[in-house]
Short mmCIF file of C-alpha atoms and ligand atoms in Angstrom, two decimals:
data_model
loop_
_atom_site.label_atom_id
_atom_site.label_comp_id
_atom_site.label_asym_id
_atom_site.label_seq_id
_atom_site.Cartn_x
_atom_site.Cartn_y
_atom_site.Cartn_z
CA MET A 1 -2.56 11.25 19.89
CA GLY A 2 -6.24 12.08 21.01
CA SER A 3 -5.77 15.72 21.18
CA GLU A 4 -5.30 16.79 17.71
CA ARG A 5 -8.45 17.74 15.86
CA ILE A 6 -10.30 14.58 13.43
CA VAL A 7 -9.61 14.61 10.07
CA LEU A 8 -12.74 14.44 7.49
CA LEU A 9 -11.20 12.19 4.40
CA SER A 10 -11.95 13.24 0.94
CA LYS A 11 -13.59 10.63 -1.52
CA ARG A 12 -9.89 10.34 -2.80
CA GLU A 13 -8.42 9.91 0.25
CA ILE A 14 -11.12 7.09 1.15
CA GLU A 15 -10.29 5.44 -1.76
CA LYS A 16 -7.12 5.13 -1.26
CA MET A 17 -8.05 4.02 2.04
CA ARG A 18 -10.30 1.18 0.54
CA ARG A 19 -7.11 -0.19 -1.14
CA ALA A 20 -4.84 -0.45 1.53
CA GLY A 21 -7.77 -1.97 4.18
CA ARG A 22 -7.94 -4.61 1.08
CA ALA A 23 -4.89 -5.40 1.12
CA ALA A 24 -4.47 -5.81 5.08
CA ALA A 25 -7.53 -8.42 4.74
CA ALA A 26 -5.82 -10.31 1.68
CA LEU A 27 -2.65 -10.47 3.69
CA LEU A 28 -4.50 -11.74 6.77
CA HIS A 29 -5.97 -14.23 4.29
CA TYR A 30 -2.81 -15.45 3.19
CA LEU A 31 -1.39 -15.70 6.53
CA GLU A 32 -3.89 -17.84 7.56
CA PRO A 33 -3.15 -21.46 6.47
CA HIS A 34 0.26 -20.77 7.74
CA VAL A 35 -0.64 -20.61 11.45
CA LYS A 36 -0.52 -24.24 12.73
CA PRO A 37 0.85 -26.56 16.01
CA GLY A 38 5.29 -26.01 15.10
CA VAL A 39 5.61 -22.67 12.93
CA THR A 40 7.34 -19.98 14.20
CA THR A 41 6.17 -16.22 15.20
CA ALA A 42 8.94 -15.50 13.55
CA GLU A 43 8.03 -17.14 10.36
CA LEU A 44 4.64 -15.58 10.22
CA ASP A 45 6.42 -12.54 10.02
CA GLU A 46 8.64 -13.09 7.46
CA ILE A 47 6.01 -14.64 5.30
CA ALA A 48 3.68 -11.81 5.82
CA GLU A 49 7.25 -9.55 4.92
CA SER A 50 7.72 -11.24 1.62
CA TRP A 51 4.09 -11.08 0.94
CA THR A 52 3.95 -7.28 1.85
CA LYS A 53 7.35 -6.52 -0.23
CA GLU A 54 6.31 -8.39 -3.69
CA ARG A 55 3.30 -5.95 -4.20
CA GLY A 56 5.51 -3.29 -3.29
CA TYR A 57 3.91 -2.07 0.07
CA ARG A 58 5.34 -1.59 3.29
CA SER A 59 4.67 -2.60 6.88
CA ALA A 60 3.71 0.26 8.81
CA PRO A 61 4.78 -1.69 12.26
CA LEU A 62 8.78 -1.93 10.77
CA GLY A 63 10.73 0.40 12.84
CA TYR A 64 7.36 2.04 13.94
CA HIS A 65 8.66 3.86 17.38
CA GLY A 66 11.36 1.18 17.40
CA PHE A 67 8.71 -1.57 16.81
CA PRO A 68 11.45 -4.84 15.16
CA LYS A 69 9.31 -6.48 13.37
CA SER A 70 6.83 -6.44 10.21
CA ILE A 71 3.49 -7.63 12.28
CA CYS A 72 2.32 -8.53 16.12
CA THR A 73 1.86 -11.76 17.09
CA SER A 74 -0.06 -11.47 20.32
CA VAL A 75 -0.37 -15.73 22.00
CA ASN A 76 -2.46 -16.64 24.60
CA ASN A 77 -2.00 -14.17 27.54
CA VAL A 78 -0.21 -11.71 25.46
CA ILE A 79 -2.92 -8.68 25.13
CA CYS A 80 -1.25 -7.00 21.98
CA HIS A 81 1.92 -5.99 20.38
CA GLY A 82 3.45 -9.27 20.46
CA ILE A 83 7.17 -9.32 19.28
CA PRO A 84 7.54 -12.45 16.07
CA ASN A 85 10.60 -14.29 17.99
CA LYS A 86 12.11 -17.25 15.95
CA LYS A 87 12.41 -19.27 19.52
CA GLN A 88 8.29 -18.69 20.07
CA VAL A 89 7.16 -21.67 18.59
CA LEU A 90 2.74 -22.60 18.02
CA LYS A 91 1.44 -25.35 20.04
CA ASP A 92 -1.95 -27.29 19.42
CA GLY A 93 -4.53 -24.88 21.95
CA ASP A 94 -2.53 -21.85 21.49
CA ILE A 95 -4.44 -18.69 20.00
CA ILE A 96 -2.64 -16.23 19.23
CA ASN A 97 -3.76 -12.60 16.98
CA ILE A 98 -2.20 -11.30 14.10
CA ASP A 99 -2.15 -7.77 13.55
CA VAL A 100 -1.24 -6.51 10.48
CA THR A 101 -0.98 -2.69 8.40
CA PRO A 102 0.42 -2.73 4.73
CA VAL A 103 1.06 0.86 3.57
CA VAL A 104 -0.25 1.40 0.15
CA ASP A 105 0.31 4.21 -1.62
CA GLY A 106 0.85 6.41 1.85
CA TYR A 107 -2.29 5.41 3.23
CA HIS A 108 -2.39 2.46 6.15
CA GLY A 109 -4.87 -0.42 6.51
CA ASP A 110 -4.98 -1.91 10.43
CA THR A 111 -6.68 -5.14 10.50
CA SER A 112 -6.15 -8.33 12.82
CA LYS A 113 -7.93 -11.35 13.88
CA THR A 114 -7.32 -14.14 16.98
CA PHE A 115 -6.95 -17.63 15.33
CA PHE A 116 -6.73 -21.21 16.65
CA VAL A 117 -3.65 -23.02 15.88
CA GLY A 118 -5.42 -26.48 16.10
CA GLU A 119 -8.22 -26.93 18.24
CA PRO A 120 -9.07 -24.33 21.26
CA SER A 121 -10.05 -25.31 24.41
CA ALA A 122 -13.87 -24.41 25.11
CA GLU A 123 -12.97 -21.34 27.40
CA ALA A 124 -10.49 -20.14 24.33
CA ARG A 125 -13.11 -20.60 21.65
CA LYS A 126 -15.79 -18.63 23.24
CA LEU A 127 -13.58 -16.07 24.40
CA VAL A 128 -12.59 -15.37 20.64
CA GLU A 129 -15.79 -16.18 19.42
CA VAL A 130 -17.38 -12.83 21.88
CA THR A 131 -14.40 -10.68 21.06
CA GLU A 132 -15.28 -11.39 17.37
CA LYS A 133 -18.44 -10.48 18.15
CA CYS A 134 -17.68 -7.09 20.44
CA LEU A 135 -16.61 -5.96 17.38
CA TYR A 136 -19.00 -6.24 14.79
CA GLN A 137 -21.95 -5.09 17.87
CA ALA A 138 -19.30 -2.03 17.85
CA ILE A 139 -19.79 -1.47 14.40
CA GLU A 140 -23.20 -1.49 14.30
CA GLU A 141 -22.83 1.76 16.45
CA VAL A 142 -21.07 3.65 13.69
CA LYS A 143 -22.99 6.06 11.69
CA PRO A 144 -23.30 9.84 11.39
CA GLY A 145 -24.88 11.41 14.98
CA ASN A 146 -23.95 8.56 17.10
CA ARG A 147 -21.15 8.99 19.72
CA ILE A 148 -17.58 7.41 20.35
CA GLY A 149 -19.13 6.47 23.51
CA ASP A 150 -21.72 4.09 22.33
CA LEU A 151 -19.40 2.38 20.35
CA GLY A 152 -17.41 1.09 23.62
CA ALA A 153 -20.73 0.71 25.48
CA ALA A 154 -21.71 -1.97 22.99
CA ILE A 155 -18.33 -3.87 23.28
CA GLN A 156 -18.78 -3.91 27.16
CA GLU A 157 -22.35 -4.75 26.51
CA CYS A 158 -21.39 -8.08 24.53
CA ALA A 159 -18.19 -9.01 27.16
CA GLU A 160 -19.31 -8.19 30.42
CA PRO A 161 -22.35 -10.31 30.68
CA GLN A 162 -20.01 -13.60 29.53
CA GLY A 163 -18.02 -12.88 32.36
CA PHE A 164 -15.07 -11.15 30.24
CA SER A 165 -13.58 -7.71 30.84
CA VAL A 166 -12.20 -5.18 28.20
CA VAL A 167 -8.80 -3.85 28.41
CA ARG A 168 -8.66 -0.07 29.19
CA ASP A 169 -4.99 0.73 28.13
CA PHE A 170 -5.01 0.92 24.22
CA VAL A 171 -7.25 2.18 21.81
CA GLY A 172 -8.56 2.04 18.55
CA HIS A 173 -7.42 5.26 16.04
CA GLY A 174 -7.87 7.41 13.67
CA VAL A 175 -5.83 6.20 10.71
CA SER A 176 -5.54 7.47 7.28
CA ASN A 177 -1.91 8.41 5.81
CA VAL A 178 -1.02 8.80 9.72
CA PHE A 179 -1.04 5.24 11.00
CA HIS A 180 -2.32 6.30 14.48
CA THR A 181 -3.92 9.94 14.84
CA ALA A 182 -7.94 11.20 16.51
CA PRO A 183 -9.46 10.06 17.55
CA GLN A 184 -9.39 7.67 20.16
CA VAL A 185 -11.69 4.86 20.30
CA PRO A 186 -11.88 3.67 23.45
CA HIS A 187 -13.52 0.11 23.84
CA PHE A 188 -15.54 1.22 27.02
CA GLY A 189 -18.09 3.91 27.60
CA THR A 190 -21.33 5.39 27.73
CA ARG A 191 -23.30 5.88 25.56
CA GLY A 192 -24.54 9.18 24.40
CA LYS A 193 -20.76 10.02 25.24
CA GLY A 194 -17.76 11.68 23.24
CA LYS A 195 -17.16 12.83 19.84
CA ARG A 196 -20.14 12.65 17.74
CA LEU A 197 -19.38 10.51 14.75
CA ARG A 198 -19.11 12.57 10.98
CA PRO A 199 -18.60 10.89 7.30
CA GLY A 200 -14.93 10.85 6.59
CA MET A 201 -14.25 9.84 9.85
CA VAL A 202 -11.98 6.65 9.19
CA PHE A 203 -10.59 5.01 12.35
CA THR A 204 -10.02 1.54 13.76
CA ILE A 205 -11.91 -0.45 16.32
CA GLU A 206 -9.58 -3.30 17.72
CA PRO A 207 -11.58 -4.71 20.85
CA MET A 208 -8.96 -6.26 23.42
CA ILE A 209 -11.22 -9.09 25.63
CA ASN A 210 -9.67 -10.68 29.02
CA GLU A 211 -10.57 -14.20 30.40
CA GLY A 212 -9.92 -12.52 33.56
CA SER A 213 -9.33 -9.36 35.32
CA TRP A 214 -8.81 -6.36 31.85
CA GLU A 215 -5.51 -5.06 33.64
CA ALA A 216 -2.18 -4.85 31.34
CA LYS A 217 1.70 -4.62 31.89
CA VAL A 218 4.16 -4.46 29.43
CA LEU A 219 7.48 -6.31 29.72
CA GLU A 220 10.83 -5.22 29.38
CA ASP A 221 11.09 -5.19 26.04
CA GLU A 222 8.78 -2.23 25.90
CA TRP A 223 5.51 -3.76 23.79
CA THR A 224 4.90 -6.92 24.71
CA ALA A 225 1.52 -6.14 26.74
CA ILE A 226 0.01 -9.37 29.08
CA THR A 227 -2.92 -10.26 30.69
CA VAL A 228 -1.56 -9.46 35.05
CA ASP A 229 -3.59 -12.79 35.74
CA GLY A 230 -1.95 -14.62 33.14
CA GLY A 231 -5.73 -15.04 31.59
CA LEU A 232 -5.91 -15.69 27.73
CA SER A 233 -6.85 -12.33 25.74
CA ALA A 234 -8.07 -12.03 22.13
CA GLN A 235 -8.89 -9.04 19.90
CA PHE A 236 -10.04 -7.88 16.62
CA GLU A 237 -9.74 -5.40 14.06
CA HIS A 238 -11.19 -3.43 11.43
CA THR A 239 -10.66 -0.34 9.92
CA VAL A 240 -13.72 1.37 9.17
CA ALA A 241 -14.86 4.92 7.22
CA VAL A 242 -18.22 7.00 8.88
CA THR A 243 -20.15 7.11 5.50
CA PRO A 244 -23.48 9.46 4.80
CA ASP A 245 -25.68 6.90 5.55
CA GLY A 246 -23.58 4.23 8.15
CA VAL A 247 -20.78 2.38 7.94
CA GLU A 248 -17.82 0.65 5.34
CA ILE A 249 -15.96 -1.97 6.39
CA LEU A 250 -12.61 -1.18 4.96
CA THR A 251 -10.85 -4.37 5.52
CA LEU A 252 -12.95 -7.06 4.57
CA TYR A 253 -11.44 -9.77 2.78
CA GLU A 254 -13.37 -9.76 -0.64
CA GLY A 255 -11.58 -13.04 -2.29
CA ASP A 256 -8.55 -11.48 -4.21
CA ASP A 257 -5.17 -10.81 -3.82
CA VAL A 258 -4.21 -7.54 -3.76
N1 MF3 B 1 -1.41 -2.43 14.31
C1 MF3 B 1 -1.27 -2.14 16.06
C2 MF3 B 1 -2.83 -0.96 15.88
O1 MF3 B 1 -3.89 -1.61 15.84
C3 MF3 B 1 -0.01 -1.16 16.15
C4 MF3 B 1 1.05 -1.74 16.31
S1 MF3 B 1 2.10 -0.75 16.52
C5 MF3 B 1 3.40 -1.24 16.79
O2 MF3 B 1 -2.66 -0.21 16.34
F1 MF3 B 1 4.56 -0.27 16.58
F2 MF3 B 1 3.36 -2.30 17.81
F3 MF3 B 1 3.73 -1.99 15.50
CO1 CO B 2 -3.64 -3.29 14.51
CO1 CO B 3 -4.71 -0.53 15.16
#
């Protein structure tokens, strides 16, 4: 990933990405009421897999480089790639990122949100709200002629003045009929640096913001990435397309099932 050429999607392909993106958003919306104290992350995974299969779609994470489940569930100090587990029971005050990627007619809709389980602490609420704001500030930078570095700069400018840090080890990515492709989209950066954005580029922006240090380590299971200092981490993700006059968010929930 990263060194290959950035593919510009045709109108026809962007329409397919729109369908996949809408499905991803609808799935996240469907899961939301199930996120409450007492549910296990394995139950959330089963609900997501049933929803996906019932519609004739496929869950991209399942079997992806050996990932064992259909969604990622990243709780509290887990930065990303948390594996659903039947022993992991959500409790009041937890935060959980749920990351879904249904494949619809060969194309991937990749989106995630961090949810509150019951009532969050003031600090957890602030982290989650700032993280979502970081994503939208980055999306505002997406237009032809701007550069990839503008996105990361916007995220840093949003997170760091609040005393939070931006994870370096995981990036957004091009997404299409391929799950992860060029370009890489770092969530830190310098304005005016990096590849120029062009109409037809489709990629994710998925900032992971930590309460403490940005440093991550990966557990023995080779997937679960946690904060080195045990601090909380939050994440939000959208799949976006660069259009001739700006940006289209492909993974917005539009109030319908799909
Ligand atoms: N959906 C994640 C992303 O945003 C990737 C998950 S890969 C998996 O890129 F294998 F962990 F599922
Ligand atoms: Co994702
Ligand atoms: Co992604």
